[in-house]
Amino acid sequence: MATATASAHLLFFFLLIVAPVWDLYAIPKLKRNPSSENKIRYYKMICGWMWIGSALAVAAIGYRPLFTINPSPAEISWLLPHRWVCYLVEALMAITFIIIVVLPAGMVMRKKLMKRPLKYSAGAAALKSFGYFLPATWTERRWWVFVSITAGVCEEILFRGFMLHYLHVFPWTLNLTLALLISSVIFGIHHLYQGASGVAGTAIFGTFFGLLFLLTGNLLLPIILHAVMDLRLLVILRPPADAPA
Protein backbone atom coordinates (compact mmCIF):
# COMPACT_ATOMS: atom_id res chain seq x y z
CA MET A 1 0.00 0.00 0.00
CA ALA A 2 2.80 2.40 0.90
CA THR A 3 4.61 1.58 -2.34
CA ALA A 4 1.47 2.19 -4.40
CA THR A 5 0.87 5.50 -2.63
CA ALA A 6 4.46 6.59 -3.22
CA SER A 7 4.14 5.64 -6.90
CA ALA A 8 0.95 7.70 -7.19
CA HIS A 9 2.63 10.73 -5.59
CA LEU A 10 5.63 10.35 -7.88
CA LEU A 11 3.46 10.08 -10.99
CA PHE A 12 1.38 13.10 -10.01
CA PHE A 13 4.54 15.16 -9.43
CA PHE A 14 5.86 14.09 -12.83
CA LEU A 15 2.63 15.08 -14.58
CA LEU A 16 2.32 18.36 -12.70
CA ILE A 17 5.93 19.57 -12.85
CA VAL A 18 8.48 17.42 -14.69
CA ALA A 19 6.76 16.79 -18.03
CA PRO A 20 5.64 20.42 -18.63
CA VAL A 21 9.09 21.76 -17.67
CA TRP A 22 10.75 19.22 -19.96
CA ASP A 23 8.52 20.39 -22.83
CA LEU A 24 9.62 23.98 -22.21
CA TYR A 25 13.12 22.74 -22.98
CA ALA A 26 12.36 20.24 -25.76
CA ILE A 27 9.87 22.24 -27.87
CA PRO A 28 12.11 25.31 -28.48
CA LYS A 29 14.90 22.91 -29.41
CA LEU A 30 12.59 21.22 -31.91
CA LYS A 31 11.47 24.58 -33.31
CA ARG A 32 15.08 25.56 -34.00
CA ASN A 33 15.71 22.37 -35.94
CA PRO A 34 12.44 20.68 -36.99
CA SER A 35 14.13 17.99 -39.05
CA SER A 36 12.36 14.71 -39.61
CA GLU A 37 14.91 12.97 -37.40
CA ASN A 38 14.26 15.38 -34.53
CA LYS A 39 10.48 15.14 -34.92
CA ILE A 40 10.58 11.36 -34.76
CA ARG A 41 12.92 11.50 -31.77
CA TYR A 42 10.39 13.75 -30.02
CA TYR A 43 7.52 11.42 -30.98
CA LYS A 44 9.43 8.50 -29.46
CA MET A 45 10.14 10.45 -26.29
CA ILE A 46 6.53 11.45 -25.60
CA CYS A 47 5.23 7.98 -26.45
CA GLY A 48 7.82 6.41 -24.17
CA TRP A 49 7.04 8.45 -21.07
CA MET A 50 3.27 8.19 -21.59
CA TRP A 51 3.31 4.39 -21.80
CA ILE A 52 5.65 4.14 -18.80
CA GLY A 53 3.46 6.57 -16.86
CA SER A 54 0.33 4.61 -17.76
CA ALA A 55 1.91 1.37 -16.59
CA LEU A 56 2.85 3.08 -13.33
CA ALA A 57 -0.74 4.34 -12.95
CA VAL A 58 -2.10 0.82 -13.35
CA ALA A 59 0.40 -0.47 -10.81
CA ALA A 60 -0.45 2.32 -8.36
CA ILE A 61 -4.25 2.19 -8.33
CA GLY A 62 -5.25 -0.90 -10.30
CA TYR A 63 -6.95 -1.53 -13.62
CA ARG A 64 -10.60 -1.23 -12.63
CA PRO A 65 -10.40 2.07 -10.68
CA LEU A 66 -8.40 3.49 -13.59
CA PHE A 67 -10.79 2.55 -16.40
CA THR A 68 -14.17 2.73 -14.70
CA ILE A 69 -15.95 5.22 -12.48
CA ASN A 70 -19.34 5.15 -10.82
CA PRO A 71 -19.90 8.44 -9.01
CA SER A 72 -23.00 8.91 -6.92
CA PRO A 73 -25.35 11.78 -7.88
CA ALA A 74 -24.32 13.58 -4.68
CA GLU A 75 -20.68 13.64 -5.79
CA ILE A 76 -21.49 15.76 -8.82
CA SER A 77 -24.93 17.13 -8.01
CA TRP A 78 -25.06 19.75 -10.79
CA LEU A 79 -24.86 17.04 -13.48
CA LEU A 80 -25.95 13.50 -12.70
CA PRO A 81 -29.32 14.08 -10.95
CA HIS A 82 -30.54 16.32 -13.81
CA ARG A 83 -31.18 14.48 -17.06
CA TRP A 84 -31.61 17.71 -19.04
CA VAL A 85 -28.13 18.85 -17.95
CA CYS A 86 -26.69 15.50 -19.03
CA TYR A 87 -28.43 15.80 -22.41
CA LEU A 88 -27.15 19.36 -22.82
CA VAL A 89 -23.57 18.35 -22.03
CA GLU A 90 -23.80 15.38 -24.39
CA ALA A 91 -25.20 17.61 -27.16
CA LEU A 92 -22.40 20.18 -26.71
CA MET A 93 -19.77 17.45 -26.89
CA ALA A 94 -21.39 15.93 -29.99
CA ILE A 95 -21.56 19.32 -31.73
CA THR A 96 -17.93 20.04 -30.85
CA PHE A 97 -16.82 16.67 -32.19
CA ILE A 98 -18.73 17.24 -35.43
CA ILE A 99 -17.19 20.70 -35.93
CA ILE A 100 -13.66 19.63 -35.04
CA VAL A 101 -13.51 16.19 -36.64
CA VAL A 102 -16.42 15.30 -38.90
CA LEU A 103 -16.79 18.51 -40.93
CA PRO A 104 -13.07 18.97 -41.77
CA ALA A 105 -12.74 15.31 -42.69
CA GLY A 106 -15.89 15.54 -44.80
CA MET A 107 -14.57 18.56 -46.67
CA VAL A 108 -11.31 16.79 -47.43
CA MET A 109 -13.10 13.67 -48.64
CA ARG A 110 -15.39 15.80 -50.83
CA LYS A 111 -12.42 17.49 -52.49
CA LYS A 112 -10.78 14.11 -52.96
CA LEU A 113 -13.88 12.72 -54.67
CA MET A 114 -13.90 15.82 -56.88
CA LYS A 115 -10.26 15.04 -57.71
CA ARG A 116 -9.12 18.13 -55.85
CA PRO A 117 -7.16 16.60 -52.93
CA LEU A 118 -5.71 18.92 -50.35
CA LYS A 119 -1.97 19.39 -50.19
CA TYR A 120 -0.06 19.75 -46.98
CA SER A 121 0.45 23.47 -47.66
CA ALA A 122 -3.31 23.92 -47.88
CA GLY A 123 -3.86 22.85 -44.28
CA ALA A 124 -5.76 24.98 -41.84
CA ALA A 125 -4.01 28.28 -41.15
CA ALA A 126 -4.29 27.68 -37.42
CA LEU A 127 -2.12 24.57 -37.76
CA LYS A 128 0.63 26.04 -39.91
CA SER A 129 2.46 27.51 -36.92
CA PHE A 130 2.84 23.95 -35.57
CA GLY A 131 4.59 22.68 -38.69
CA TYR A 132 7.71 21.99 -36.62
CA PHE A 133 5.71 19.37 -34.71
CA LEU A 134 3.17 18.03 -37.21
CA PRO A 135 3.97 15.15 -39.58
CA ALA A 136 5.15 16.20 -43.05
CA THR A 137 6.65 13.01 -44.50
CA TRP A 138 5.26 9.52 -44.86
CA THR A 139 7.54 8.22 -42.13
CA GLU A 140 6.40 10.97 -39.79
CA ARG A 141 2.78 10.23 -40.68
CA ARG A 142 3.25 6.56 -39.77
CA TRP A 143 4.73 7.62 -36.45
CA TRP A 144 1.83 10.05 -35.99
CA VAL A 145 -0.58 7.09 -36.02
CA PHE A 146 1.29 5.63 -33.06
CA VAL A 147 1.49 9.04 -31.35
CA SER A 148 -2.28 9.53 -31.77
CA ILE A 149 -3.14 6.09 -30.41
CA THR A 150 -0.70 6.61 -27.55
CA ALA A 151 -2.24 10.00 -26.73
CA GLY A 152 -5.75 8.58 -26.87
CA VAL A 153 -4.96 5.68 -24.56
CA CYS A 154 -2.32 7.10 -22.24
CA GLU A 155 -3.52 10.69 -21.81
CA GLU A 156 -6.97 9.44 -20.90
CA ILE A 157 -5.47 6.94 -18.46
CA LEU A 158 -3.22 9.59 -16.90
CA PHE A 159 -5.35 12.74 -16.92
CA ARG A 160 -8.80 11.24 -16.50
CA GLY A 161 -8.49 7.79 -14.92
CA PHE A 162 -5.46 8.41 -12.71
CA MET A 163 -5.91 12.13 -11.98
CA LEU A 164 -9.57 11.88 -10.97
CA HIS A 165 -8.84 8.94 -8.70
CA TYR A 166 -5.78 10.63 -7.18
CA LEU A 167 -7.54 13.93 -6.56
CA HIS A 168 -11.01 12.70 -5.63
CA VAL A 169 -10.60 9.25 -4.07
CA PHE A 170 -7.08 8.75 -2.69
CA PRO A 171 -4.89 10.25 -1.32
CA TRP A 172 -6.86 13.48 -1.79
CA THR A 173 -10.63 13.67 -1.33
CA LEU A 174 -11.44 16.76 -3.31
CA ASN A 175 -14.93 17.47 -4.63
CA LEU A 176 -15.34 15.59 -7.92
CA THR A 177 -16.08 18.76 -9.91
CA LEU A 178 -12.96 20.44 -8.52
CA ALA A 179 -10.90 17.33 -9.24
CA LEU A 180 -12.17 17.36 -12.83
CA LEU A 181 -11.27 21.04 -13.28
CA ILE A 182 -7.79 20.64 -11.76
CA SER A 183 -7.02 17.59 -13.90
CA SER A 184 -8.19 19.47 -17.00
CA VAL A 185 -6.01 22.48 -16.22
CA ILE A 186 -2.97 20.22 -15.75
CA PHE A 187 -3.84 18.56 -19.06
CA GLY A 188 -3.91 22.00 -20.69
CA ILE A 189 -0.53 22.92 -19.20
CA HIS A 190 0.94 19.91 -20.97
CA HIS A 191 0.21 21.75 -24.24
CA LEU A 192 2.12 24.92 -23.46
CA TYR A 193 3.77 24.71 -26.88
CA GLN A 194 0.41 25.73 -28.37
CA GLY A 195 0.40 29.03 -26.50
CA ALA A 196 -2.19 30.39 -24.07
CA SER A 197 -5.12 29.76 -26.42
CA GLY A 198 -3.94 26.19 -26.96
CA VAL A 199 -3.68 25.58 -23.23
CA ALA A 200 -7.19 26.93 -22.67
CA GLY A 201 -8.65 24.96 -25.59
CA THR A 202 -6.96 21.75 -24.48
CA ALA A 203 -8.20 22.25 -20.91
CA ILE A 204 -11.75 22.59 -22.26
CA PHE A 205 -11.39 19.39 -24.26
CA GLY A 206 -9.95 17.73 -21.16
CA THR A 207 -13.10 18.75 -19.29
CA PHE A 208 -15.25 17.32 -22.09
CA PHE A 209 -13.39 14.00 -21.99
CA GLY A 210 -13.68 13.95 -18.20
CA LEU A 211 -17.43 14.57 -18.38
CA LEU A 212 -17.74 11.81 -20.95
CA PHE A 213 -15.89 9.51 -18.56
CA LEU A 214 -18.32 10.42 -15.76
CA LEU A 215 -21.41 10.04 -17.96
CA THR A 216 -20.45 6.68 -19.47
CA GLY A 217 -18.66 5.30 -16.43
CA ASN A 218 -15.92 3.92 -18.69
CA LEU A 219 -12.73 5.30 -20.22
CA LEU A 220 -13.20 3.50 -23.55
CA LEU A 221 -15.20 6.17 -25.41
CA PRO A 222 -12.95 9.07 -24.32
CA ILE A 223 -9.94 7.03 -25.49
CA ILE A 224 -11.47 6.40 -28.92
CA LEU A 225 -12.62 9.99 -29.46
CA HIS A 226 -9.29 11.39 -28.26
CA ALA A 227 -7.34 9.20 -30.67
CA VAL A 228 -9.68 10.05 -33.56
CA MET A 229 -9.27 13.79 -32.91
CA ASP A 230 -5.50 13.46 -33.21
CA LEU A 231 -5.65 11.12 -36.19
CA ARG A 232 -7.84 13.59 -38.11
CA LEU A 233 -4.71 15.61 -38.85
CA LEU A 234 -3.62 12.86 -41.22
CA VAL A 235 -6.73 13.61 -43.26
CA ILE A 236 -6.62 17.40 -43.03
CA LEU A 237 -2.86 17.77 -43.61
CA ARG A 238 -1.65 15.75 -46.55
CA PRO A 239 2.05 15.69 -47.40
CA PRO A 240 3.20 16.94 -50.82
CA ALA A 241 3.42 14.29 -53.50
CA ASP A 242 7.22 14.44 -53.51
CA ALA A 243 7.56 14.19 -49.72
CA PRO A 244 10.33 11.77 -48.79
CA ALA A 245 9.27 8.49 -47.24
CSV table of C-alpha atoms in Angstrom, one decimal:
chain,number,residue,atom,x,y,z
A,1,MET,CA,0.0,0.0,0.0
A,2,ALA,CA,2.8,2.4,0.9
A,3,THR,CA,4.6,1.6,-2.3
A,4,ALA,CA,1.5,2.2,-4.4
A,5,THR,CA,0.9,5.5,-2.6
A,6,ALA,CA,4.5,6.6,-3.2
A,7,SER,CA,4.1,5.6,-6.9
A,8,ALA,CA,0.9,7.7,-7.2
A,9,HIS,CA,2.6,10.7,-5.6
A,10,LEU,CA,5.6,10.3,-7.9
A,11,LEU,CA,3.5,10.1,-11.0
A,12,PHE,CA,1.4,13.1,-10.0
A,13,PHE,CA,4.5,15.2,-9.4
A,14,PHE,CA,5.9,14.1,-12.8
A,15,LEU,CA,2.6,15.1,-14.6
A,16,LEU,CA,2.3,18.4,-12.7
A,17,ILE,CA,5.9,19.6,-12.8
A,18,VAL,CA,8.5,17.4,-14.7
A,19,ALA,CA,6.8,16.8,-18.0
A,20,PRO,CA,5.6,20.4,-18.6
A,21,VAL,CA,9.1,21.8,-17.7
A,22,TRP,CA,10.7,19.2,-20.0
A,23,ASP,CA,8.5,20.4,-22.8
A,24,LEU,CA,9.6,24.0,-22.2
A,25,TYR,CA,13.1,22.7,-23.0
A,26,ALA,CA,12.4,20.2,-25.8
A,27,ILE,CA,9.9,22.2,-27.9
A,28,PRO,CA,12.1,25.3,-28.5
A,29,LYS,CA,14.9,22.9,-29.4
A,30,LEU,CA,12.6,21.2,-31.9
A,31,LYS,CA,11.5,24.6,-33.3
A,32,ARG,CA,15.1,25.6,-34.0
A,33,ASN,CA,15.7,22.4,-35.9
A,34,PRO,CA,12.4,20.7,-37.0
A,35,SER,CA,14.1,18.0,-39.1
A,36,SER,CA,12.4,14.7,-39.6
A,37,GLU,CA,14.9,13.0,-37.4
A,38,ASN,CA,14.3,15.4,-34.5
A,39,LYS,CA,10.5,15.1,-34.9
A,40,ILE,CA,10.6,11.4,-34.8
A,41,ARG,CA,12.9,11.5,-31.8
A,42,TYR,CA,10.4,13.7,-30.0
A,43,TYR,CA,7.5,11.4,-31.0
A,44,LYS,CA,9.4,8.5,-29.5
A,45,MET,CA,10.1,10.5,-26.3
A,46,ILE,CA,6.5,11.5,-25.6
A,47,CYS,CA,5.2,8.0,-26.4
A,48,GLY,CA,7.8,6.4,-24.2
A,49,TRP,CA,7.0,8.4,-21.1
A,50,MET,CA,3.3,8.2,-21.6
A,51,TRP,CA,3.3,4.4,-21.8
A,52,ILE,CA,5.6,4.1,-18.8
A,53,GLY,CA,3.5,6.6,-16.9
A,54,SER,CA,0.3,4.6,-17.8
A,55,ALA,CA,1.9,1.4,-16.6
A,56,LEU,CA,2.9,3.1,-13.3
A,57,ALA,CA,-0.7,4.3,-12.9
A,58,VAL,CA,-2.1,0.8,-13.4
A,59,ALA,CA,0.4,-0.5,-10.8
A,60,ALA,CA,-0.5,2.3,-8.4
A,61,ILE,CA,-4.3,2.2,-8.3
A,62,GLY,CA,-5.3,-0.9,-10.3
A,63,TYR,CA,-6.9,-1.5,-13.6
A,64,ARG,CA,-10.6,-1.2,-12.6
A,65,PRO,CA,-10.4,2.1,-10.7
A,66,LEU,CA,-8.4,3.5,-13.6
A,67,PHE,CA,-10.8,2.5,-16.4
A,68,THR,CA,-14.2,2.7,-14.7
A,69,ILE,CA,-15.9,5.2,-12.5
A,70,ASN,CA,-19.3,5.1,-10.8
A,71,PRO,CA,-19.9,8.4,-9.0
A,72,SER,CA,-23.0,8.9,-6.9
A,73,PRO,CA,-25.3,11.8,-7.9
A,74,ALA,CA,-24.3,13.6,-4.7
A,75,GLU,CA,-20.7,13.6,-5.8
A,76,ILE,CA,-21.5,15.8,-8.8
A,77,SER,CA,-24.9,17.1,-8.0
A,78,TRP,CA,-25.1,19.7,-10.8
A,79,LEU,CA,-24.9,17.0,-13.5
A,80,LEU,CA,-25.9,13.5,-12.7
A,81,PRO,CA,-29.3,14.1,-10.9
A,82,HIS,CA,-30.5,16.3,-13.8
A,83,ARG,CA,-31.2,14.5,-17.1
A,84,TRP,CA,-31.6,17.7,-19.0
A,85,VAL,CA,-28.1,18.9,-18.0
A,86,CYS,CA,-26.7,15.5,-19.0
A,87,TYR,CA,-28.4,15.8,-22.4
A,88,LEU,CA,-27.1,19.4,-22.8
A,89,VAL,CA,-23.6,18.3,-22.0
A,90,GLU,CA,-23.8,15.4,-24.4
A,91,ALA,CA,-25.2,17.6,-27.2
A,92,LEU,CA,-22.4,20.2,-26.7
A,93,MET,CA,-19.8,17.4,-26.9
A,94,ALA,CA,-21.4,15.9,-30.0
A,95,ILE,CA,-21.6,19.3,-31.7
A,96,THR,CA,-17.9,20.0,-30.9
A,97,PHE,CA,-16.8,16.7,-32.2
A,98,ILE,CA,-18.7,17.2,-35.4
A,99,ILE,CA,-17.2,20.7,-35.9
A,100,ILE,CA,-13.7,19.6,-35.0
A,101,VAL,CA,-13.5,16.2,-36.6
A,102,VAL,CA,-16.4,15.3,-38.9
A,103,LEU,CA,-16.8,18.5,-40.9
A,104,PRO,CA,-13.1,19.0,-41.8
A,105,ALA,CA,-12.7,15.3,-42.7
A,106,GLY,CA,-15.9,15.5,-44.8
A,107,MET,CA,-14.6,18.6,-46.7
A,108,VAL,CA,-11.3,16.8,-47.4
A,109,MET,CA,-13.1,13.7,-48.6
A,110,ARG,CA,-15.4,15.8,-50.8
A,111,LYS,CA,-12.4,17.5,-52.5
A,112,LYS,CA,-10.8,14.1,-53.0
A,113,LEU,CA,-13.9,12.7,-54.7
A,114,MET,CA,-13.9,15.8,-56.9
A,115,LYS,CA,-10.3,15.0,-57.7
A,116,ARG,CA,-9.1,18.1,-55.8
A,117,PRO,CA,-7.2,16.6,-52.9
A,118,LEU,CA,-5.7,18.9,-50.3
A,119,LYS,CA,-2.0,19.4,-50.2
A,120,TYR,CA,-0.1,19.8,-47.0
A,121,SER,CA,0.5,23.5,-47.7
A,122,ALA,CA,-3.3,23.9,-47.9
A,123,GLY,CA,-3.9,22.9,-44.3
A,124,ALA,CA,-5.8,25.0,-41.8
A,125,ALA,CA,-4.0,28.3,-41.2
A,126,ALA,CA,-4.3,27.7,-37.4
A,127,LEU,CA,-2.1,24.6,-37.8
A,128,LYS,CA,0.6,26.0,-39.9
A,129,SER,CA,2.5,27.5,-36.9
A,130,PHE,CA,2.8,24.0,-35.6
A,131,GLY,CA,4.6,22.7,-38.7
A,132,TYR,CA,7.7,22.0,-36.6
A,133,PHE,CA,5.7,19.4,-34.7
A,134,LEU,CA,3.2,18.0,-37.2
A,135,PRO,CA,4.0,15.1,-39.6
A,136,ALA,CA,5.2,16.2,-43.1
A,137,THR,CA,6.7,13.0,-44.5
A,138,TRP,CA,5.3,9.5,-44.9
A,139,THR,CA,7.5,8.2,-42.1
A,140,GLU,CA,6.4,11.0,-39.8
A,141,ARG,CA,2.8,10.2,-40.7
A,142,ARG,CA,3.3,6.6,-39.8
A,143,TRP,CA,4.7,7.6,-36.5
A,144,TRP,CA,1.8,10.1,-36.0
A,145,VAL,CA,-0.6,7.1,-36.0
A,146,PHE,CA,1.3,5.6,-33.1
A,147,VAL,CA,1.5,9.0,-31.4
A,148,SER,CA,-2.3,9.5,-31.8
A,149,ILE,CA,-3.1,6.1,-30.4
A,150,THR,CA,-0.7,6.6,-27.6
A,151,ALA,CA,-2.2,10.0,-26.7
A,152,GLY,CA,-5.7,8.6,-26.9
A,153,VAL,CA,-5.0,5.7,-24.6
A,154,CYS,CA,-2.3,7.1,-22.2
A,155,GLU,CA,-3.5,10.7,-21.8
A,156,GLU,CA,-7.0,9.4,-20.9
A,157,ILE,CA,-5.5,6.9,-18.5
A,158,LEU,CA,-3.2,9.6,-16.9
A,159,PHE,CA,-5.4,12.7,-16.9
A,160,ARG,CA,-8.8,11.2,-16.5
A,161,GLY,CA,-8.5,7.8,-14.9
A,162,PHE,CA,-5.5,8.4,-12.7
A,163,MET,CA,-5.9,12.1,-12.0
A,164,LEU,CA,-9.6,11.9,-11.0
A,165,HIS,CA,-8.8,8.9,-8.7
A,166,TYR,CA,-5.8,10.6,-7.2
A,167,LEU,CA,-7.5,13.9,-6.6
A,168,HIS,CA,-11.0,12.7,-5.6
A,169,VAL,CA,-10.6,9.2,-4.1
A,170,PHE,CA,-7.1,8.7,-2.7
A,171,PRO,CA,-4.9,10.3,-1.3
A,172,TRP,CA,-6.9,13.5,-1.8
A,173,THR,CA,-10.6,13.7,-1.3
A,174,LEU,CA,-11.4,16.8,-3.3
A,175,ASN,CA,-14.9,17.5,-4.6
A,176,LEU,CA,-15.3,15.6,-7.9
A,177,THR,CA,-16.1,18.8,-9.9
A,178,LEU,CA,-13.0,20.4,-8.5
A,179,ALA,CA,-10.9,17.3,-9.2
A,180,LEU,CA,-12.2,17.4,-12.8
A,181,LEU,CA,-11.3,21.0,-13.3
A,182,ILE,CA,-7.8,20.6,-11.8
A,183,SER,CA,-7.0,17.6,-13.9
A,184,SER,CA,-8.2,19.5,-17.0
A,185,VAL,CA,-6.0,22.5,-16.2
A,186,ILE,CA,-3.0,20.2,-15.7
A,187,PHE,CA,-3.8,18.6,-19.1
A,188,GLY,CA,-3.9,22.0,-20.7
A,189,ILE,CA,-0.5,22.9,-19.2
A,190,HIS,CA,0.9,19.9,-21.0
A,191,HIS,CA,0.2,21.7,-24.2
A,192,LEU,CA,2.1,24.9,-23.5
A,193,TYR,CA,3.8,24.7,-26.9
A,194,GLN,CA,0.4,25.7,-28.4
A,195,GLY,CA,0.4,29.0,-26.5
A,196,ALA,CA,-2.2,30.4,-24.1
A,197,SER,CA,-5.1,29.8,-26.4
A,198,GLY,CA,-3.9,26.2,-27.0
A,199,VAL,CA,-3.7,25.6,-23.2
A,200,ALA,CA,-7.2,26.9,-22.7
A,201,GLY,CA,-8.6,25.0,-25.6
A,202,THR,CA,-7.0,21.8,-24.5
A,203,ALA,CA,-8.2,22.2,-20.9
A,204,ILE,CA,-11.7,22.6,-22.3
A,205,PHE,CA,-11.4,19.4,-24.3
A,206,GLY,CA,-10.0,17.7,-21.2
A,207,THR,CA,-13.1,18.8,-19.3
A,208,PHE,CA,-15.3,17.3,-22.1
A,209,PHE,CA,-13.4,14.0,-22.0
A,210,GLY,CA,-13.7,14.0,-18.2
A,211,LEU,CA,-17.4,14.6,-18.4
A,212,LEU,CA,-17.7,11.8,-20.9
A,213,PHE,CA,-15.9,9.5,-18.6
A,214,LEU,CA,-18.3,10.4,-15.8
A,215,LEU,CA,-21.4,10.0,-18.0
A,216,THR,CA,-20.4,6.7,-19.5
A,217,GLY,CA,-18.7,5.3,-16.4
A,218,ASN,CA,-15.9,3.9,-18.7
A,219,LEU,CA,-12.7,5.3,-20.2
A,220,LEU,CA,-13.2,3.5,-23.6
A,221,LEU,CA,-15.2,6.2,-25.4
A,222,PRO,CA,-12.9,9.1,-24.3
A,223,ILE,CA,-9.9,7.0,-25.5
A,224,ILE,CA,-11.5,6.4,-28.9
A,225,LEU,CA,-12.6,10.0,-29.5
A,226,HIS,CA,-9.3,11.4,-28.3
A,227,ALA,CA,-7.3,9.2,-30.7
A,228,VAL,CA,-9.7,10.1,-33.6
A,229,MET,CA,-9.3,13.8,-32.9
A,230,ASP,CA,-5.5,13.5,-33.2
A,231,LEU,CA,-5.7,11.1,-36.2
A,232,ARG,CA,-7.8,13.6,-38.1
A,233,LEU,CA,-4.7,15.6,-38.9
A,234,LEU,CA,-3.6,12.9,-41.2
A,235,VAL,CA,-6.7,13.6,-43.3
A,236,ILE,CA,-6.6,17.4,-43.0
A,237,LEU,CA,-2.9,17.8,-43.6
A,238,ARG,CA,-1.7,15.7,-46.6
A,239,PRO,CA,2.0,15.7,-47.4
A,240,PRO,CA,3.2,16.9,-50.8
A,241,ALA,CA,3.4,14.3,-53.5
A,242,ASP,CA,7.2,14.4,-53.5
A,243,ALA,CA,7.6,14.2,-49.7
A,244,PRO,CA,10.3,11.8,-48.8
A,245,ALA,CA,9.3,8.5,-47.2
